[in-house]
PDB file of C-alpha atoms in Angstrom:
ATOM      1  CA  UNK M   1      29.519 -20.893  32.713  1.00 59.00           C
ATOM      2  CA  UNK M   2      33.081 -20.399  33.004  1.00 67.00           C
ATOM      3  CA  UNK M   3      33.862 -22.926  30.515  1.00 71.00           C
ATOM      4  CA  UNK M   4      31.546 -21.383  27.897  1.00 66.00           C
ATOM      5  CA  UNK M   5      33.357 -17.919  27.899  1.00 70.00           C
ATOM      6  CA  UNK M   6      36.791 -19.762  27.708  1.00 74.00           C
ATOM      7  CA  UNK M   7      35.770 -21.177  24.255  1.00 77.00           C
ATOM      8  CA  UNK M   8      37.710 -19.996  21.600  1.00 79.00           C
ATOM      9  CA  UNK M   9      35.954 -17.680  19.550  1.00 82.00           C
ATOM     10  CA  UNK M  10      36.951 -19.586  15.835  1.00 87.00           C
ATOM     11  CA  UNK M  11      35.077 -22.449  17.245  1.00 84.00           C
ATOM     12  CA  UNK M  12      32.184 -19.918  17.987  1.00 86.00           C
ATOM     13  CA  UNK M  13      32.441 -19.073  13.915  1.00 89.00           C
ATOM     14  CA  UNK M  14      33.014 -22.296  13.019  1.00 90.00           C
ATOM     15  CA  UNK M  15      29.560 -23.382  14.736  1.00 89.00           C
ATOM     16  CA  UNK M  16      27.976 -20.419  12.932  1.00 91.00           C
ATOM     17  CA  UNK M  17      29.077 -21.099   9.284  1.00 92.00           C
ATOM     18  CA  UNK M  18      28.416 -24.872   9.281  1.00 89.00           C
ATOM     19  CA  UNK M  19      24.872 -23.856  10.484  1.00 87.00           C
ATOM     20  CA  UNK M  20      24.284 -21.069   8.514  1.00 86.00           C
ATOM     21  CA  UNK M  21      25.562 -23.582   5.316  1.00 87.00           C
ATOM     22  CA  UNK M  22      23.370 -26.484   6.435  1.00 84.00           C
ATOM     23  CA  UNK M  23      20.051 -24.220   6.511  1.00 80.00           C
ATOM     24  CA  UNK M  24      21.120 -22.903   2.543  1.00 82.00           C
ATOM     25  CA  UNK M  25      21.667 -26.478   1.861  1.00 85.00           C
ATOM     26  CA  UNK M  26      18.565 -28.355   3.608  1.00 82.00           C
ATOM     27  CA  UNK M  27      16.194 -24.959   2.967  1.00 74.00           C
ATOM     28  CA  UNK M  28      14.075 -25.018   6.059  1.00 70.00           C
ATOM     29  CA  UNK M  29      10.884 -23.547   5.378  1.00 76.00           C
ATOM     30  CA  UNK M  30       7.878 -22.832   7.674  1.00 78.00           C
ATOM     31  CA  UNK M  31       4.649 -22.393   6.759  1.00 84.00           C
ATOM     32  CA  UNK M  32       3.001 -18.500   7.080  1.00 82.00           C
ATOM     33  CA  UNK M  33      -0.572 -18.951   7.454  1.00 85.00           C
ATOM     34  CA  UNK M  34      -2.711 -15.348   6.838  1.00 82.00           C
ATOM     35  CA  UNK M  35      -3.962 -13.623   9.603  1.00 83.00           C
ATOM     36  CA  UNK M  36      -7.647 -13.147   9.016  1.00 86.00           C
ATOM     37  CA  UNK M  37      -7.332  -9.290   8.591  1.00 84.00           C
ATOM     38  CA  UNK M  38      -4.786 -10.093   5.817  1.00 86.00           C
ATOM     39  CA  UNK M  39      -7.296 -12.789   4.252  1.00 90.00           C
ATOM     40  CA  UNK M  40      -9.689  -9.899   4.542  1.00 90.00           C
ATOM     41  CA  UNK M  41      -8.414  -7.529   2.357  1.00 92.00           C
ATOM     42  CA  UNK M  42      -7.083 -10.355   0.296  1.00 93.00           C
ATOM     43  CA  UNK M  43     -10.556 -11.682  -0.294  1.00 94.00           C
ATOM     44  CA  UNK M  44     -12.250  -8.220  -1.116  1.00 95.00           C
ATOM     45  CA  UNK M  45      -9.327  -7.638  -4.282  1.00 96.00           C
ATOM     46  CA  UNK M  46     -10.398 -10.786  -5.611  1.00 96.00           C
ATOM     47  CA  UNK M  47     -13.927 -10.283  -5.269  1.00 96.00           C
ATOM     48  CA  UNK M  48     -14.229  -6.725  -7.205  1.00 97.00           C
ATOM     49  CA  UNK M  49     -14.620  -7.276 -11.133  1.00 97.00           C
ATOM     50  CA  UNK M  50     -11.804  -6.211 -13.743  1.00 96.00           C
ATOM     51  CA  UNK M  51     -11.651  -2.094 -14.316  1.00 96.00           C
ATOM     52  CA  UNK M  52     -13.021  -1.849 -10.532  1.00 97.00           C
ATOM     53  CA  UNK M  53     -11.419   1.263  -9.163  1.00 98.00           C
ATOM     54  CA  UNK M  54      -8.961   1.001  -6.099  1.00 98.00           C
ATOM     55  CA  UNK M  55      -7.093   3.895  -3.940  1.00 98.00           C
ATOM     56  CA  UNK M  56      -3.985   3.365  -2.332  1.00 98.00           C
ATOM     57  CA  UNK M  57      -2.792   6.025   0.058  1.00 98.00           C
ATOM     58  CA  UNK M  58       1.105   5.900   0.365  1.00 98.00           C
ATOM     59  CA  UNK M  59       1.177   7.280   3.520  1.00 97.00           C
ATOM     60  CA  UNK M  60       4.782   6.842   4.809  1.00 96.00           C
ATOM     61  CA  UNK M  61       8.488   7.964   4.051  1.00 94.00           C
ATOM     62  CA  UNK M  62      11.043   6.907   3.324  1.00 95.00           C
ATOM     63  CA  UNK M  63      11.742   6.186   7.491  1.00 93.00           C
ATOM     64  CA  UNK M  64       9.004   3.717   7.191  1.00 94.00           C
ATOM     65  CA  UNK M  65      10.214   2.166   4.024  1.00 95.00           C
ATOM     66  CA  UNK M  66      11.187  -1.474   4.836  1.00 94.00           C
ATOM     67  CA  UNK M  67       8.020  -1.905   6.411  1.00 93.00           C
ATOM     68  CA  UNK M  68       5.466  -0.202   4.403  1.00 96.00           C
ATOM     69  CA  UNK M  69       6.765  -0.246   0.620  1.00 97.00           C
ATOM     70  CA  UNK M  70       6.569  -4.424   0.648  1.00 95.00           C
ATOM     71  CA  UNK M  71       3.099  -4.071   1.708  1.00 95.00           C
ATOM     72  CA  UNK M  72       2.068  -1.253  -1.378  1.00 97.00           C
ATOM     73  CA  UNK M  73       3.882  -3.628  -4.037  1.00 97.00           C
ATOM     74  CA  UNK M  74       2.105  -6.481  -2.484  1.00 96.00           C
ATOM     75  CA  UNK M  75      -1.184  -4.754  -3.208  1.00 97.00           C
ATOM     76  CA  UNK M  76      -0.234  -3.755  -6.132  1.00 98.00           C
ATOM     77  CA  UNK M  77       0.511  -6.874  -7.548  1.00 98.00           C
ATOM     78  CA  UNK M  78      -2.697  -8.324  -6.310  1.00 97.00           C
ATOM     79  CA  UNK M  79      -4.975  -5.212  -8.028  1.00 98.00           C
ATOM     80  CA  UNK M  80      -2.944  -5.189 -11.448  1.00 98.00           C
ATOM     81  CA  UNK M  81      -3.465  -8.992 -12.089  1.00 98.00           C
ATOM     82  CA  UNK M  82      -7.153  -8.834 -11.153  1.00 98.00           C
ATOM     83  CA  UNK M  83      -7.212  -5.538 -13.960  1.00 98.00           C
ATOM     84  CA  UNK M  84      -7.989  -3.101 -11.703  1.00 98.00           C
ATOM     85  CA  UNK M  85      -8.104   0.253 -11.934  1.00 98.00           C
ATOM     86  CA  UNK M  86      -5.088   1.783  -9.372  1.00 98.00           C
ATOM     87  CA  UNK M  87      -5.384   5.705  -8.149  1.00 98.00           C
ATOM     88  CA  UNK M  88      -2.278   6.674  -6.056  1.00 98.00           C
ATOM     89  CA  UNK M  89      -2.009   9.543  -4.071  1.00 98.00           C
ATOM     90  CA  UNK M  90      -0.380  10.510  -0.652  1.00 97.00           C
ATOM     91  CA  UNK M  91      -0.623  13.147   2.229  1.00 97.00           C
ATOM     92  CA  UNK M  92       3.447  12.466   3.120  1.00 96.00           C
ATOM     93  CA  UNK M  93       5.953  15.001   1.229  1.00 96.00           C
ATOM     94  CA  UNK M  94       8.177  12.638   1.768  1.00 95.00           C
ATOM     95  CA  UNK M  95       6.179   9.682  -0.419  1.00 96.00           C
ATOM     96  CA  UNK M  96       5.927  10.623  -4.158  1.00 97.00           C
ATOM     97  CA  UNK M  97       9.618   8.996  -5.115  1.00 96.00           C
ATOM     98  CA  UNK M  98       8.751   6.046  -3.513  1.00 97.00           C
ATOM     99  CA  UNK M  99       4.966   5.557  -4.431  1.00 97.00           C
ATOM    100  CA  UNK M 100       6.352   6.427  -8.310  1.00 97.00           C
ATOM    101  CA  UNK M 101       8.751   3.813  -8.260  1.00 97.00           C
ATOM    102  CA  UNK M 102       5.980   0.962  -6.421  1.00 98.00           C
ATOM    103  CA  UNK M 103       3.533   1.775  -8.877  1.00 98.00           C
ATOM    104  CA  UNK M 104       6.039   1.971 -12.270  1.00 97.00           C
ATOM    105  CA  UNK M 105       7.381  -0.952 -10.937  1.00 98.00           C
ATOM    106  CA  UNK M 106       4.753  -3.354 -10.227  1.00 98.00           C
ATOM    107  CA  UNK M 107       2.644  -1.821 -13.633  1.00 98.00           C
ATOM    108  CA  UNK M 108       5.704  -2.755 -15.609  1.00 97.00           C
ATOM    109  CA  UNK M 109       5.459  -6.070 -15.011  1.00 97.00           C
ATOM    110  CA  UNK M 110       2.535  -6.648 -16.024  1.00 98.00           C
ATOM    111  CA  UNK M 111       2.074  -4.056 -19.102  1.00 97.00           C
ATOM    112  CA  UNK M 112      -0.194  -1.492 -17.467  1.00 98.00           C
ATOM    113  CA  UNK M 113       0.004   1.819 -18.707  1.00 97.00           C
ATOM    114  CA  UNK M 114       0.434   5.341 -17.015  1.00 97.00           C
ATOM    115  CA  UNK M 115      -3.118   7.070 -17.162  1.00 97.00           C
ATOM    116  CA  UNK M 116      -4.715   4.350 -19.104  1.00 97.00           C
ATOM    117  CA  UNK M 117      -4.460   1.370 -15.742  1.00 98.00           C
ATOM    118  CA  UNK M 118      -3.043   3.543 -13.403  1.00 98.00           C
ATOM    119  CA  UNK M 119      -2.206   6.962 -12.071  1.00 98.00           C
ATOM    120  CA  UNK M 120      -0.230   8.369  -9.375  1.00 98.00           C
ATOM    121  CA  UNK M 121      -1.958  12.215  -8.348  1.00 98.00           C
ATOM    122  CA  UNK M 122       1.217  13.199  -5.831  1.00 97.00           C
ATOM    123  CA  UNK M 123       1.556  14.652  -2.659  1.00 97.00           C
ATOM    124  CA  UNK M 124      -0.970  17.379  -1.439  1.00 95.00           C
ATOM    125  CA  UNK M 125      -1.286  18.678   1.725  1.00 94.00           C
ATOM    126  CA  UNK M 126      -4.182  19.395   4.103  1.00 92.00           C
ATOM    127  CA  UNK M 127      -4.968  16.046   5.589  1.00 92.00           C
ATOM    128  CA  UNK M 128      -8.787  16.115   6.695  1.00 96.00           C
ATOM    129  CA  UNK M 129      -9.626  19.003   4.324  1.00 97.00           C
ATOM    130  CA  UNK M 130      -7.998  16.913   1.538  1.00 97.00           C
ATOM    131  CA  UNK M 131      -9.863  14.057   2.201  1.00 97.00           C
ATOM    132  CA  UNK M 132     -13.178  15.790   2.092  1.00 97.00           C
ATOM    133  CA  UNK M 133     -12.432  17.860  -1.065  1.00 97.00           C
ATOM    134  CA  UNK M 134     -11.713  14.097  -2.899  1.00 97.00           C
ATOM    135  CA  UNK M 135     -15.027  13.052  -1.105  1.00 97.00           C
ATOM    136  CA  UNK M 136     -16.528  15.920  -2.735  1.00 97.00           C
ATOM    137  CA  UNK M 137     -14.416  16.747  -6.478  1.00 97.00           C
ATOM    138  CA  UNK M 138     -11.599  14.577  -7.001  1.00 97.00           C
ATOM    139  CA  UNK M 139     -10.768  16.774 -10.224  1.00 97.00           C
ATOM    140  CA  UNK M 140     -11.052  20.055  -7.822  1.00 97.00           C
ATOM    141  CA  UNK M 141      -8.286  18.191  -5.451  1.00 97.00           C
ATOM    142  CA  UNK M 142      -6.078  16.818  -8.172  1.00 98.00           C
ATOM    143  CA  UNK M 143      -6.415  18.940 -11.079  1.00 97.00           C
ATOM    144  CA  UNK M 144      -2.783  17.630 -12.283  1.00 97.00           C
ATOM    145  CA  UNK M 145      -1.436  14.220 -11.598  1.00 97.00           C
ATOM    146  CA  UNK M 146       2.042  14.206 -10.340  1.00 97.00           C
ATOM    147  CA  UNK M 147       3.336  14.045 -13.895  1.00 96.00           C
ATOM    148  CA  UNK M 148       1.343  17.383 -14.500  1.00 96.00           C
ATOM    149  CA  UNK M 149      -1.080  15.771 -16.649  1.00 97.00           C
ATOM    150  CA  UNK M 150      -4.881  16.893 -16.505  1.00 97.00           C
ATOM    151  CA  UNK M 151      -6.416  14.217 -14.336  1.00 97.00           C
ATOM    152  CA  UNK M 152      -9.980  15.473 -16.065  1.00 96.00           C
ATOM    153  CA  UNK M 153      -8.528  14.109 -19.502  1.00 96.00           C
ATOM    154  CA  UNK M 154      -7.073  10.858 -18.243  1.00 97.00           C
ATOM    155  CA  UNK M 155      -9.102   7.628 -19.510  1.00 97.00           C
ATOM    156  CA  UNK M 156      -8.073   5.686 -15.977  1.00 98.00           C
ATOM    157  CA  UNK M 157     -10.039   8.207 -14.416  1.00 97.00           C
ATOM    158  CA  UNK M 158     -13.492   7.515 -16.151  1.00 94.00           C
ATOM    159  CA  UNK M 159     -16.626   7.172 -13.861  1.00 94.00           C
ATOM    160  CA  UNK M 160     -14.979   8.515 -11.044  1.00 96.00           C
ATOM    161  CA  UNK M 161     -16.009  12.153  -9.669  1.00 96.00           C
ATOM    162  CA  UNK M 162     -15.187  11.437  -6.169  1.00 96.00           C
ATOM    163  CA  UNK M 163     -14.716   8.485  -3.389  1.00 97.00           C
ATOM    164  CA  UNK M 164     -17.802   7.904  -3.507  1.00 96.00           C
ATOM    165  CA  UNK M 165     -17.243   5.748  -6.511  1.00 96.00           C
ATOM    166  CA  UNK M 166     -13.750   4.284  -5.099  1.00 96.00           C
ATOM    167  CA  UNK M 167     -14.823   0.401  -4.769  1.00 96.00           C
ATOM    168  CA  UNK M 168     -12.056  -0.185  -1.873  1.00 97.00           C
ATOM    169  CA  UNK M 169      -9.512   2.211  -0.803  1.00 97.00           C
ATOM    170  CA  UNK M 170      -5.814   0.824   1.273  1.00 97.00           C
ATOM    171  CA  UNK M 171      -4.204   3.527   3.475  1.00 97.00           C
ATOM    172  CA  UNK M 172      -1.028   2.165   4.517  1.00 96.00           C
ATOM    173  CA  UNK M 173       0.139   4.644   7.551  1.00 94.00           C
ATOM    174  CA  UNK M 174       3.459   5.089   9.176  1.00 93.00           C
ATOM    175  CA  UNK M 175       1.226   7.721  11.533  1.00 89.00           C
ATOM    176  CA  UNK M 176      -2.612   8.991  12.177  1.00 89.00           C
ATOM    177  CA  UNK M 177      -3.574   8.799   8.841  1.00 94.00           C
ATOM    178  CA  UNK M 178      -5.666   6.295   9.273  1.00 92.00           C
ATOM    179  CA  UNK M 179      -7.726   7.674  11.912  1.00 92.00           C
ATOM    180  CA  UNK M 180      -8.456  10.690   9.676  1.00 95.00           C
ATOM    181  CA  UNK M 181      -9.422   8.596   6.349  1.00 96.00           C
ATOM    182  CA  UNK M 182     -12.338   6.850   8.733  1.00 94.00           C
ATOM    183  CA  UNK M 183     -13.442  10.217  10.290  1.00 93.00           C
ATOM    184  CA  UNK M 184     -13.501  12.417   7.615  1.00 95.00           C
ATOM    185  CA  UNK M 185     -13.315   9.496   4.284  1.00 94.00           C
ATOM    186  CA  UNK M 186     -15.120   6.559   4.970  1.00 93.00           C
ATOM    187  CA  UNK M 187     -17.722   7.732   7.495  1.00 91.00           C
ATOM    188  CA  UNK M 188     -18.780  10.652   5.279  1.00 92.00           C
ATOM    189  CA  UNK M 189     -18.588   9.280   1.717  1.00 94.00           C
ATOM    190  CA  UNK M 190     -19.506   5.757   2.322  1.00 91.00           C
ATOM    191  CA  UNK M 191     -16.506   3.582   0.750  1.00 93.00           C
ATOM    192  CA  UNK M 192     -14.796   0.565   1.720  1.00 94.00           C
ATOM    193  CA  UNK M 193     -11.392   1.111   3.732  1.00 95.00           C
ATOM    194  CA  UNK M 194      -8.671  -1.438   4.460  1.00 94.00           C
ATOM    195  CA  UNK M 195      -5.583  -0.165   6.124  1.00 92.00           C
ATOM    196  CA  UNK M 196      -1.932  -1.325   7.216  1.00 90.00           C
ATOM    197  CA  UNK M 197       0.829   0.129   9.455  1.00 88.00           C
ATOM    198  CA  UNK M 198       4.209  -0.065  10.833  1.00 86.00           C
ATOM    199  CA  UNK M 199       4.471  -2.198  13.693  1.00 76.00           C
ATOM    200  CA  UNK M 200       5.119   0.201  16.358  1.00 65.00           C
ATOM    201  CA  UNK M 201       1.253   1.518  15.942  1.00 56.00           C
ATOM    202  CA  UNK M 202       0.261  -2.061  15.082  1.00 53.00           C
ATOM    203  CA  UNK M 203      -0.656  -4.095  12.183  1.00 46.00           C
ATOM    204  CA  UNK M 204      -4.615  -3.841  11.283  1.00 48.00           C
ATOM    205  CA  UNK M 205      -4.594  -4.463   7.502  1.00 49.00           C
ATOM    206  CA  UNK M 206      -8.555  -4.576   7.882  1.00 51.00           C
ATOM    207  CA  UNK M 207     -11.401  -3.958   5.755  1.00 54.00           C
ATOM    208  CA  UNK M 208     -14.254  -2.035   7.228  1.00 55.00           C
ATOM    209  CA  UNK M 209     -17.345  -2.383   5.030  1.00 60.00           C
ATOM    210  CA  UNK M 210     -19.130   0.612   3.800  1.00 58.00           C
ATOM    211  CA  UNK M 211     -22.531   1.446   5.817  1.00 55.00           C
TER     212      UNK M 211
END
């Protein structure tokens, strides 16, 4: 053991570079099968037809970044080239900058147009009560998108009144959220729900079906 700690430390780097070189240079790569939670959600995008409505709760800040944003412009990618219909919205004050630039981001890419593909209603607060006032009016909880647009006038909008007509919804949580979308979303106004989360509460990304 003694021997080790007498090494001299530019042989140490020396070992690291060459290594660290020879991994660029041969690119190792290992396979990264999908859990079946992942292939869950997966598999529901791709089975809901073109102008299909989606929800995607950004429900994280900007603490939970690194682990949560990959996952919304993941989604996103995956709803915008199936030409689905995207409705953003968050409980989190801390969300909006980072669920704007997602969503402008990701729609960019693949032409989609503010209000027309896609729309992005802000932050409100209120949780539970939020949640059932969407279940109940989503143009009495979002009169305004976060661009201050009527939401009542905006074509992306058309056929929806509440969740009720919300064909899958994605919460992705950095805290309880999720727990309060099934109690107070799912349960009540009969939608399907797929969620994912930092690590630290644990991954789920599952879809649980509408009764």
């Amino acid at each position: 053991m003694e021997r080790f700690l007498r090494i001299d430390r530019r042989i140490i780097f020396a070992i690291i570079t060459v290594a660290v070189i020879v991994s660029l240079i041969l690119r190792f790569e290992l396979p990264i099968p999908a859990s079946d939670p992942v292939q869950g959600v997966y598999g529901k995008i791709e089975s809901l037809p073109a102008g299909s409505h989606v929800m995607i709760a950004f429900d994280y800040d900007p603490a939970s970044k690194e682990e949560l944003q990959p996952m919304a412009i993941s989604f996103l990618h995956h709803c915008f080239s199936r030409d689905l219909k995207v409705i953003g919205m968050t409980h989190y004050p801390g969300a909006p900058g980072l669920a704007e630039q997602a969503m402008t981001m990701v729609a960019n890419q693949y032409g989609k147009k503010q209000g027309e593909d896609y729309v992005f209603l802000g932050y409100k607060p209120g949780s539970a009560s939020l949640i059932i006032n969407m279940g109940e009016n989503l143009y009495s909880a979002f009169p305004k998108d976060f661009y201050g647009n009527d939401t009542m006038t905006l074509p992306v909008l058309q056929g929806i009144d509440s969740l009720r007509e919300i064909k899958f919804l994605f919460d992705l949580a950095a805290g309880t959220t999720i727990e309060t979308w099934i109690a107070f979303g799912k349960e009540k106004y009969k939608f399907e729900l797929g969620a994912g989360c930092t690590a630290v509460i644990r991954l789920i990304n599952v879809v649980l079906p509408a009764p």
